[in-house]
Structures are given as structure tokens and as C-alpha cells.
PDB file of C-alpha atoms in Angstrom:
ATOM      1  CA  UNK Y   1     -13.353   3.798 -10.231  1.00  0.00           C
ATOM      2  CA  UNK Y   2     -12.496   0.705  -8.305  1.00  0.00           C
ATOM      3  CA  UNK Y   3     -13.325   0.395  -4.620  1.00  0.00           C
ATOM      4  CA  UNK Y   4     -12.198  -2.106  -2.006  1.00  0.00           C
ATOM      5  CA  UNK Y   5     -14.178  -2.808   1.158  1.00  0.00           C
ATOM      6  CA  UNK Y   6     -13.039  -4.601   4.293  1.00  0.00           C
ATOM      7  CA  UNK Y   7     -16.051  -4.952   6.551  1.00  0.00           C
ATOM      8  CA  UNK Y   8     -14.268  -6.205   9.655  1.00  0.00           C
ATOM      9  CA  UNK Y   9     -12.413  -3.454  11.537  1.00  0.00           C
ATOM     10  CA  UNK Y  10     -10.924  -5.959  13.974  1.00  0.00           C
ATOM     11  CA  UNK Y  11     -10.645  -9.734  14.328  1.00  0.00           C
ATOM     12  CA  UNK Y  12      -9.374 -11.693  17.299  1.00  0.00           C
ATOM     13  CA  UNK Y  13      -7.949 -15.214  17.092  1.00  0.00           C
ATOM     14  CA  UNK Y  14      -6.467 -17.656  19.548  1.00  0.00           C
ATOM     15  CA  UNK Y  15      -2.881 -18.695  18.904  1.00  0.00           C
ATOM     16  CA  UNK Y  16      -2.764 -21.813  16.654  1.00  0.00           C
ATOM     17  CA  UNK Y  17      -6.347 -21.241  15.498  1.00  0.00           C
ATOM     18  CA  UNK Y  18      -7.612 -20.058  12.096  1.00  0.00           C
ATOM     19  CA  UNK Y  19      -9.003 -16.659  11.191  1.00  0.00           C
ATOM     20  CA  UNK Y  20     -10.589 -15.465   7.939  1.00  0.00           C
ATOM     21  CA  UNK Y  21     -10.547 -11.857   6.798  1.00  0.00           C
ATOM     22  CA  UNK Y  22     -13.136 -10.591   4.321  1.00  0.00           C
ATOM     23  CA  UNK Y  23     -12.615  -8.332   1.330  1.00  0.00           C
ATOM     24  CA  UNK Y  24     -14.977  -7.311  -1.447  1.00  0.00           C
ATOM     25  CA  UNK Y  25     -14.222  -5.075  -4.374  1.00  0.00           C
ATOM     26  CA  UNK Y  26     -16.024  -3.334  -7.169  1.00  0.00           C
ATOM     27  CA  UNK Y  27     -14.674  -3.159 -10.719  1.00  0.00           C
ATOM     28  CA  UNK Y  28     -15.860  -3.309 -14.302  1.00  0.00           C
ATOM     29  CA  UNK Y  29     -12.562  -4.775 -15.468  1.00  0.00           C
ATOM     30  CA  UNK Y  30     -12.043  -8.448 -16.200  1.00  0.00           C
ATOM     31  CA  UNK Y  31      -8.291  -8.615 -15.726  1.00  0.00           C
ATOM     32  CA  UNK Y  32      -6.685  -7.410 -12.508  1.00  0.00           C
ATOM     33  CA  UNK Y  33      -4.605  -8.399  -9.504  1.00  0.00           C
ATOM     34  CA  UNK Y  34      -5.570  -8.688  -5.868  1.00  0.00           C
ATOM     35  CA  UNK Y  35      -3.219  -8.514  -2.911  1.00  0.00           C
ATOM     36  CA  UNK Y  36      -3.148  -8.875   0.835  1.00  0.00           C
ATOM     37  CA  UNK Y  37      -0.587  -6.730   2.648  1.00  0.00           C
ATOM     38  CA  UNK Y  38       0.388  -6.934   6.322  1.00  0.00           C
ATOM     39  CA  UNK Y  39       1.386  -3.835   8.272  1.00  0.00           C
ATOM     40  CA  UNK Y  40       2.767  -4.535  11.782  1.00  0.00           C
ATOM     41  CA  UNK Y  41       2.685  -1.638  14.252  1.00  0.00           C
ATOM     42  CA  UNK Y  42       5.230   1.041  13.249  1.00  0.00           C
ATOM     43  CA  UNK Y  43       6.697  -1.237  10.612  1.00  0.00           C
ATOM     44  CA  UNK Y  44       6.609  -1.389   6.861  1.00  0.00           C
ATOM     45  CA  UNK Y  45       3.883  -2.903   4.725  1.00  0.00           C
ATOM     46  CA  UNK Y  46       4.749  -6.425   3.597  1.00  0.00           C
ATOM     47  CA  UNK Y  47       3.165  -8.413   0.775  1.00  0.00           C
ATOM     48  CA  UNK Y  48       1.468 -11.536   2.119  1.00  0.00           C
ATOM     49  CA  UNK Y  49      -0.117 -13.054  -0.958  1.00  0.00           C
ATOM     50  CA  UNK Y  50      -1.345 -12.132  -4.409  1.00  0.00           C
ATOM     51  CA  UNK Y  51      -3.890 -13.467  -6.887  1.00  0.00           C
ATOM     52  CA  UNK Y  52      -4.213 -12.937 -10.620  1.00  0.00           C
ATOM     53  CA  UNK Y  53      -7.863 -12.638 -11.656  1.00  0.00           C
ATOM     54  CA  UNK Y  54      -7.404 -14.874 -14.709  1.00  0.00           C
ATOM     55  CA  UNK Y  55      -6.299 -17.770 -12.506  1.00  0.00           C
ATOM     56  CA  UNK Y  56      -9.093 -19.857 -11.053  1.00  0.00           C
ATOM     57  CA  UNK Y  57      -6.826 -21.611  -8.596  1.00  0.00           C
ATOM     58  CA  UNK Y  58      -6.652 -19.926  -5.208  1.00  0.00           C
ATOM     59  CA  UNK Y  59      -3.207 -18.674  -4.181  1.00  0.00           C
ATOM     60  CA  UNK Y  60      -1.483 -20.220  -1.172  1.00  0.00           C
ATOM     61  CA  UNK Y  61       1.617 -19.059   0.679  1.00  0.00           C
ATOM     62  CA  UNK Y  62       2.547 -21.279   3.619  1.00  0.00           C
ATOM     63  CA  UNK Y  63      -0.064 -20.629   6.350  1.00  0.00           C
ATOM     64  CA  UNK Y  64      -1.845 -18.016   4.249  1.00  0.00           C
ATOM     65  CA  UNK Y  65      -4.440 -18.856   1.607  1.00  0.00           C
ATOM     66  CA  UNK Y  66      -7.140 -16.976  -0.238  1.00  0.00           C
ATOM     67  CA  UNK Y  67     -10.661 -17.746  -1.381  1.00  0.00           C
ATOM     68  CA  UNK Y  68     -11.095 -15.853  -4.648  1.00  0.00           C
ATOM     69  CA  UNK Y  69     -14.661 -15.684  -5.926  1.00  0.00           C
ATOM     70  CA  UNK Y  70     -14.521 -13.610  -9.104  1.00  0.00           C
ATOM     71  CA  UNK Y  71     -18.245 -13.551  -9.841  1.00  0.00           C
ATOM     72  CA  UNK Y  72     -18.987 -12.418  -6.319  1.00  0.00           C
ATOM     73  CA  UNK Y  73     -16.008 -10.016  -6.339  1.00  0.00           C
ATOM     74  CA  UNK Y  74     -14.818 -11.465  -3.060  1.00  0.00           C
ATOM     75  CA  UNK Y  75     -11.244 -12.113  -1.943  1.00  0.00           C
ATOM     76  CA  UNK Y  76     -10.902 -13.440   1.602  1.00  0.00           C
ATOM     77  CA  UNK Y  77      -7.672 -14.295   3.425  1.00  0.00           C
ATOM     78  CA  UNK Y  78      -7.355 -17.296   5.709  1.00  0.00           C
ATOM     79  CA  UNK Y  79      -4.561 -17.408   8.255  1.00  0.00           C
ATOM     80  CA  UNK Y  80      -4.056 -20.927   9.590  1.00  0.00           C
ATOM     81  CA  UNK Y  81      -2.167 -21.910  12.755  1.00  0.00           C
ATOM     82  CA  UNK Y  82      -2.084 -18.258  13.860  1.00  0.00           C
ATOM     83  CA  UNK Y  83       1.114 -17.056  15.506  1.00  0.00           C
ATOM     84  CA  UNK Y  84       1.794 -14.061  17.744  1.00  0.00           C
ATOM     85  CA  UNK Y  85       3.785 -12.512  14.919  1.00  0.00           C
ATOM     86  CA  UNK Y  86       0.664 -12.443  12.735  1.00  0.00           C
ATOM     87  CA  UNK Y  87      -0.760  -9.596  14.827  1.00  0.00           C
ATOM     88  CA  UNK Y  88      -0.962  -6.586  12.512  1.00  0.00           C
ATOM     89  CA  UNK Y  89      -3.208  -4.539  10.250  1.00  0.00           C
ATOM     90  CA  UNK Y  90      -4.107  -6.421   7.080  1.00  0.00           C
ATOM     91  CA  UNK Y  91      -5.010  -4.545   3.924  1.00  0.00           C
ATOM     92  CA  UNK Y  92      -6.684  -5.912   0.834  1.00  0.00           C
ATOM     93  CA  UNK Y  93      -5.647  -4.150  -2.384  1.00  0.00           C
ATOM     94  CA  UNK Y  94      -6.677  -4.087  -6.039  1.00  0.00           C
ATOM     95  CA  UNK Y  95      -4.561  -3.323  -9.079  1.00  0.00           C
ATOM     96  CA  UNK Y  96      -5.711  -3.075 -12.663  1.00  0.00           C
ATOM     97  CA  UNK Y  97      -3.884  -5.206 -15.222  1.00  0.00           C
ATOM     98  CA  UNK Y  98      -4.059  -2.417 -17.789  1.00  0.00           C
ATOM     99  CA  UNK Y  99      -0.712  -0.902 -18.698  1.00  0.00           C
ATOM    100  CA  UNK Y 100      -1.578   2.468 -17.181  1.00  0.00           C
ATOM    101  CA  UNK Y 101      -3.277   1.088 -14.102  1.00  0.00           C
ATOM    102  CA  UNK Y 102      -0.351   0.504 -11.823  1.00  0.00           C
ATOM    103  CA  UNK Y 103      -1.646   2.078  -8.643  1.00  0.00           C
ATOM    104  CA  UNK Y 104      -2.965   0.042  -5.739  1.00  0.00           C
ATOM    105  CA  UNK Y 105      -6.432   0.727  -4.342  1.00  0.00           C
ATOM    106  CA  UNK Y 106      -6.594  -0.321  -0.699  1.00  0.00           C
ATOM    107  CA  UNK Y 107      -9.404  -1.253   1.634  1.00  0.00           C
ATOM    108  CA  UNK Y 108      -9.694   0.296   5.085  1.00  0.00           C
ATOM    109  CA  UNK Y 109      -7.897  -2.546   6.807  1.00  0.00           C
ATOM    110  CA  UNK Y 110      -8.631  -5.209   9.426  1.00  0.00           C
ATOM    111  CA  UNK Y 111      -6.698  -5.321  12.688  1.00  0.00           C
ATOM    112  CA  UNK Y 112      -5.816  -8.882  13.713  1.00  0.00           C
ATOM    113  CA  UNK Y 113      -5.227  -9.579  17.389  1.00  0.00           C
ATOM    114  CA  UNK Y 114      -3.652 -12.900  18.369  1.00  0.00           C
ATOM    115  CA  UNK Y 115      -4.305 -14.161  21.891  1.00  0.00           C
ATOM    116  CA  UNK Y 116      -1.645 -16.407  23.474  1.00  0.00           C
TER     117      UNK Y 116
ATOM    118  CA  UNK X   1      18.228  -5.904  -2.230  1.00  0.00           C
ATOM    119  CA  UNK X   2      18.413  -3.256   0.491  1.00  0.00           C
ATOM    120  CA  UNK X   3      14.723  -2.387   0.416  1.00  0.00           C
ATOM    121  CA  UNK X   4      12.952   0.924  -0.091  1.00  0.00           C
ATOM    122  CA  UNK X   5      14.433   3.669   2.080  1.00  0.00           C
ATOM    123  CA  UNK X   6      12.547   6.759   3.215  1.00  0.00           C
ATOM    124  CA  UNK X   7      13.886   9.804   5.043  1.00  0.00           C
ATOM    125  CA  UNK X   8      13.161  11.276   7.463  1.00  0.00           C
ATOM    126  CA  UNK X   9      11.172   8.758   9.480  1.00  0.00           C
ATOM    127  CA  UNK X  10       9.335  11.492  11.314  1.00  0.00           C
ATOM    128  CA  UNK X  11       8.909  15.184  10.509  1.00  0.00           C
ATOM    129  CA  UNK X  12       7.341  17.708  12.872  1.00  0.00           C
ATOM    130  CA  UNK X  13       6.683  21.165  11.509  1.00  0.00           C
ATOM    131  CA  UNK X  14       4.542  24.213  12.049  1.00  0.00           C
ATOM    132  CA  UNK X  15       1.554  24.963   9.885  1.00  0.00           C
ATOM    133  CA  UNK X  16       2.538  26.985   6.832  1.00  0.00           C
ATOM    134  CA  UNK X  17       6.049  25.600   6.534  1.00  0.00           C
ATOM    135  CA  UNK X  18       7.365  23.638   3.563  1.00  0.00           C
ATOM    136  CA  UNK X  19       8.549  20.048   3.955  1.00  0.00           C
ATOM    137  CA  UNK X  20      10.374  17.640   1.672  1.00  0.00           C
ATOM    138  CA  UNK X  21      10.569  13.870   1.923  1.00  0.00           C
ATOM    139  CA  UNK X  22      12.958  11.552   0.123  1.00  0.00           C
ATOM    140  CA  UNK X  23      12.486   8.019  -1.159  1.00  0.00           C
ATOM    141  CA  UNK X  24      15.238   5.723  -2.440  1.00  0.00           C
ATOM    142  CA  UNK X  25      13.699   2.764  -4.276  1.00  0.00           C
ATOM    143  CA  UNK X  26      15.137  -0.701  -4.692  1.00  0.00           C
ATOM    144  CA  UNK X  27      17.936  -0.171  -7.189  1.00  0.00           C
ATOM    145  CA  UNK X  28      16.634  -2.197 -10.129  1.00  0.00           C
ATOM    146  CA  UNK X  29      13.052  -0.958  -9.800  1.00  0.00           C
ATOM    147  CA  UNK X  30      11.983   1.518 -12.481  1.00  0.00           C
ATOM    148  CA  UNK X  31       8.560   2.260 -10.993  1.00  0.00           C
ATOM    149  CA  UNK X  32       8.034   4.421  -7.934  1.00  0.00           C
ATOM    150  CA  UNK X  33       4.810   5.282  -6.111  1.00  0.00           C
ATOM    151  CA  UNK X  34       3.769   7.682  -3.352  1.00  0.00           C
ATOM    152  CA  UNK X  35       0.815   6.983  -1.071  1.00  0.00           C
ATOM    153  CA  UNK X  36      -0.679   8.801   1.912  1.00  0.00           C
ATOM    154  CA  UNK X  37      -2.049   6.944   4.924  1.00  0.00           C
ATOM    155  CA  UNK X  38      -4.061   8.646   7.646  1.00  0.00           C
ATOM    156  CA  UNK X  39      -4.549   7.049  11.045  1.00  0.00           C
ATOM    157  CA  UNK X  40      -6.738   3.951  10.918  1.00  0.00           C
ATOM    158  CA  UNK X  41      -7.157   4.062   7.150  1.00  0.00           C
ATOM    159  CA  UNK X  42      -5.685   2.277   4.172  1.00  0.00           C
ATOM    160  CA  UNK X  43      -3.096   4.019   2.015  1.00  0.00           C
ATOM    161  CA  UNK X  44      -4.339   6.313  -0.764  1.00  0.00           C
ATOM    162  CA  UNK X  45      -2.490   6.705  -4.045  1.00  0.00           C
ATOM    163  CA  UNK X  46      -0.845  10.069  -4.706  1.00  0.00           C
ATOM    164  CA  UNK X  47       1.410   9.723  -7.731  1.00  0.00           C
ATOM    165  CA  UNK X  48       3.427   7.298  -9.835  1.00  0.00           C
ATOM    166  CA  UNK X  49       6.705   7.494 -11.790  1.00  0.00           C
ATOM    167  CA  UNK X  50       8.090   5.222 -14.439  1.00  0.00           C
ATOM    168  CA  UNK X  51      11.763   6.082 -14.582  1.00  0.00           C
ATOM    169  CA  UNK X  52      11.831   9.892 -14.484  1.00  0.00           C
ATOM    170  CA  UNK X  53       8.385  10.395 -16.022  1.00  0.00           C
ATOM    171  CA  UNK X  54       5.471  11.187 -13.712  1.00  0.00           C
ATOM    172  CA  UNK X  55       2.689   9.196 -15.385  1.00  0.00           C
ATOM    173  CA  UNK X  56      -0.229   9.582 -13.015  1.00  0.00           C
ATOM    174  CA  UNK X  57      -1.314  12.004 -10.304  1.00  0.00           C
ATOM    175  CA  UNK X  58      -4.280  11.647  -7.970  1.00  0.00           C
ATOM    176  CA  UNK X  59      -6.725  14.480  -7.453  1.00  0.00           C
ATOM    177  CA  UNK X  60      -5.562  14.263  -3.835  1.00  0.00           C
ATOM    178  CA  UNK X  61      -2.321  15.855  -5.015  1.00  0.00           C
ATOM    179  CA  UNK X  62      -3.241  19.515  -4.739  1.00  0.00           C
ATOM    180  CA  UNK X  63      -1.093  22.286  -6.207  1.00  0.00           C
ATOM    181  CA  UNK X  64       0.729  22.499  -2.861  1.00  0.00           C
ATOM    182  CA  UNK X  65       2.203  19.058  -3.521  1.00  0.00           C
ATOM    183  CA  UNK X  66       4.951  18.346  -6.009  1.00  0.00           C
ATOM    184  CA  UNK X  67       6.935  15.203  -6.658  1.00  0.00           C
ATOM    185  CA  UNK X  68      10.057  14.656  -8.697  1.00  0.00           C
ATOM    186  CA  UNK X  69      12.241  11.782  -9.694  1.00  0.00           C
ATOM    187  CA  UNK X  70      15.308  13.225 -11.407  1.00  0.00           C
ATOM    188  CA  UNK X  71      17.350  10.713 -13.395  1.00  0.00           C
ATOM    189  CA  UNK X  72      14.863   7.994 -12.525  1.00  0.00           C
ATOM    190  CA  UNK X  73      16.519   7.138  -9.246  1.00  0.00           C
ATOM    191  CA  UNK X  74      15.427   8.630  -5.894  1.00  0.00           C
ATOM    192  CA  UNK X  75      12.269  10.687  -5.578  1.00  0.00           C
ATOM    193  CA  UNK X  76      11.251  13.676  -3.490  1.00  0.00           C
ATOM    194  CA  UNK X  77       7.804  14.735  -2.373  1.00  0.00           C
ATOM    195  CA  UNK X  78       7.426  18.379  -1.340  1.00  0.00           C
ATOM    196  CA  UNK X  79       4.477  19.918   0.446  1.00  0.00           C
ATOM    197  CA  UNK X  80       4.309  23.698   0.466  1.00  0.00           C
ATOM    198  CA  UNK X  81       2.411  25.768   3.019  1.00  0.00           C
ATOM    199  CA  UNK X  82       1.517  22.733   5.122  1.00  0.00           C
ATOM    200  CA  UNK X  83      -1.961  22.473   6.641  1.00  0.00           C
ATOM    201  CA  UNK X  84      -3.291  20.468   9.582  1.00  0.00           C
ATOM    202  CA  UNK X  85      -4.937  18.058   7.162  1.00  0.00           C
ATOM    203  CA  UNK X  86      -1.554  17.113   5.729  1.00  0.00           C
ATOM    204  CA  UNK X  87      -0.715  15.203   8.910  1.00  0.00           C
ATOM    205  CA  UNK X  88      -0.330  11.587   7.788  1.00  0.00           C
ATOM    206  CA  UNK X  89       2.104   8.822   7.005  1.00  0.00           C
ATOM    207  CA  UNK X  90       3.616   9.231   3.541  1.00  0.00           C
ATOM    208  CA  UNK X  91       4.553   5.875   2.042  1.00  0.00           C
ATOM    209  CA  UNK X  92       6.825   5.204  -0.912  1.00  0.00           C
ATOM    210  CA  UNK X  93       6.828   1.968  -2.879  1.00  0.00           C
ATOM    211  CA  UNK X  94       8.754   0.665  -5.861  1.00  0.00           C
ATOM    212  CA  UNK X  95       8.444  -2.193  -8.320  1.00  0.00           C
ATOM    213  CA  UNK X  96       9.846  -3.680 -11.488  1.00  0.00           C
ATOM    214  CA  UNK X  97       7.756  -3.453 -14.637  1.00  0.00           C
ATOM    215  CA  UNK X  98       4.849  -5.654 -15.593  1.00  0.00           C
ATOM    216  CA  UNK X  99       2.879  -7.454 -12.928  1.00  0.00           C
ATOM    217  CA  UNK X 100       5.536  -7.340 -10.245  1.00  0.00           C
ATOM    218  CA  UNK X 101       4.309  -6.392  -6.746  1.00  0.00           C
ATOM    219  CA  UNK X 102       5.112  -3.138  -5.016  1.00  0.00           C
ATOM    220  CA  UNK X 103       7.589  -3.070  -2.131  1.00  0.00           C
ATOM    221  CA  UNK X 104       7.023  -0.438   0.529  1.00  0.00           C
ATOM    222  CA  UNK X 105       9.332   1.657   2.655  1.00  0.00           C
ATOM    223  CA  UNK X 106       8.866   2.395   6.364  1.00  0.00           C
ATOM    224  CA  UNK X 107       7.158   5.712   5.564  1.00  0.00           C
ATOM    225  CA  UNK X 108       7.619   9.283   6.762  1.00  0.00           C
ATOM    226  CA  UNK X 109       5.214  10.406   9.455  1.00  0.00           C
ATOM    227  CA  UNK X 110       4.340  14.097   9.128  1.00  0.00           C
ATOM    228  CA  UNK X 111       2.972  15.938  12.162  1.00  0.00           C
ATOM    229  CA  UNK X 112       1.728  19.503  11.776  1.00  0.00           C
ATOM    230  CA  UNK X 113       1.707  21.610  14.941  1.00  0.00           C
TER     231      UNK X 113
END
């Protein structure tokens, strides 16, 4: 079974600065997808960025970028130019690329605090 | 695209009662998922539908839990004889086929007195 680990329960960042969230995962599969989701307080989970394991190029979405290290099974998220609206729980998630493997396996989350 | 809709937003009930939650997915999405999220934790997978067929169930889904998706549209999740440990946020998500990402609803928070 796949597992996802987020080792940082909470990270604090100054507005306009950069913060990096860590995520490691364990799988025996070679083809899969990785995601970062954002969950603001009392609001719905929103997809931030996704990465296909077969792509070597790291995904980027505006101020959000990932560092995908397949051999190390590491998938970190960098938030640049942090804004107050970035404050939320961030979850790393894994999804198998097999036809039957549609479920997401989530890490425990990292709370991001943004200081004005 | 009106998003995934879940009702009710919050349900308070006494231990031993039955509860039912509803999820309306994004209209063109044929896949629907239920997850459970306890306080301070990441969501855990419960079950998955493709159209009306329930294709996968987690071992977390005890025999007190049942989910349906009649006609492949909305879905319901029922918990019978609720227990204190059932207190959690129940999240619904939907997606198109293939590698498309899942879109989540606001969730239903269940509180057991």
C-alpha cells in the first residue's frame, strides 16, 4: 500500500517570502500522479498543482512550483512571494496511474501561517 | 460548472441514530469519491463510484456504512447506529475519467453527542 508523509506539521512564512513544504511517499509503482491540495479554514479543498511521474520536468503554476525527485520519492512544494491568502492546510496526495487505482492517498498535512 | 455540492453542511446527532449525507457531483463527472477527514488529519478514502457502479470500498467502510449512487448522478452515504468515532468531516469529490483531478465539495461535518 502506498503511504504519504508530510514531516512538517506547521510552517510560518513572512508575507512576500518563500516557503517550501516537504512530502515523501512510498510506492512500488512506476507510474503515478502526485498532487498538492490547499484547504483553507472551513473551506473546500482546492487543487494547487499536480505532477505526472513520467514527466521529468517539474510542474509550475504561477507562484507555486514543485521539486519532484522520483528516485528519492520526494515531492516538495515551493510557494513564492507568499500572500495572506496562502494561509491554509496543505496536503500532499498520491494517485496510482493504474485503471483501478483512482483513490487519493493523502499525507497528514502542513499548516502554513503567513505573517503580514 | 457549479462545483461539487454536499448537504447538509453540518449534522449533529445522538449516538445510535442513523444519518444520511448527500453529494451532487459536477454534472459531467462520471466518477465520485467519498473520503473521511478527522480533525488535524488528511482525508482517508472510503469508497469510489464510476457511474452507478461502486468499484472500490475501503476497509474503513464498516457494515454500518453504505453508499449508493442511483442512476450515476448524486450519491448518498448512510451511517447506521452512529458511534462517537464516526465524528468527522465527510468529503465528496468528483472527476472525469482518465487522469483528471478530483474536485472536492465543502464537506459534511458530523458531530455525535
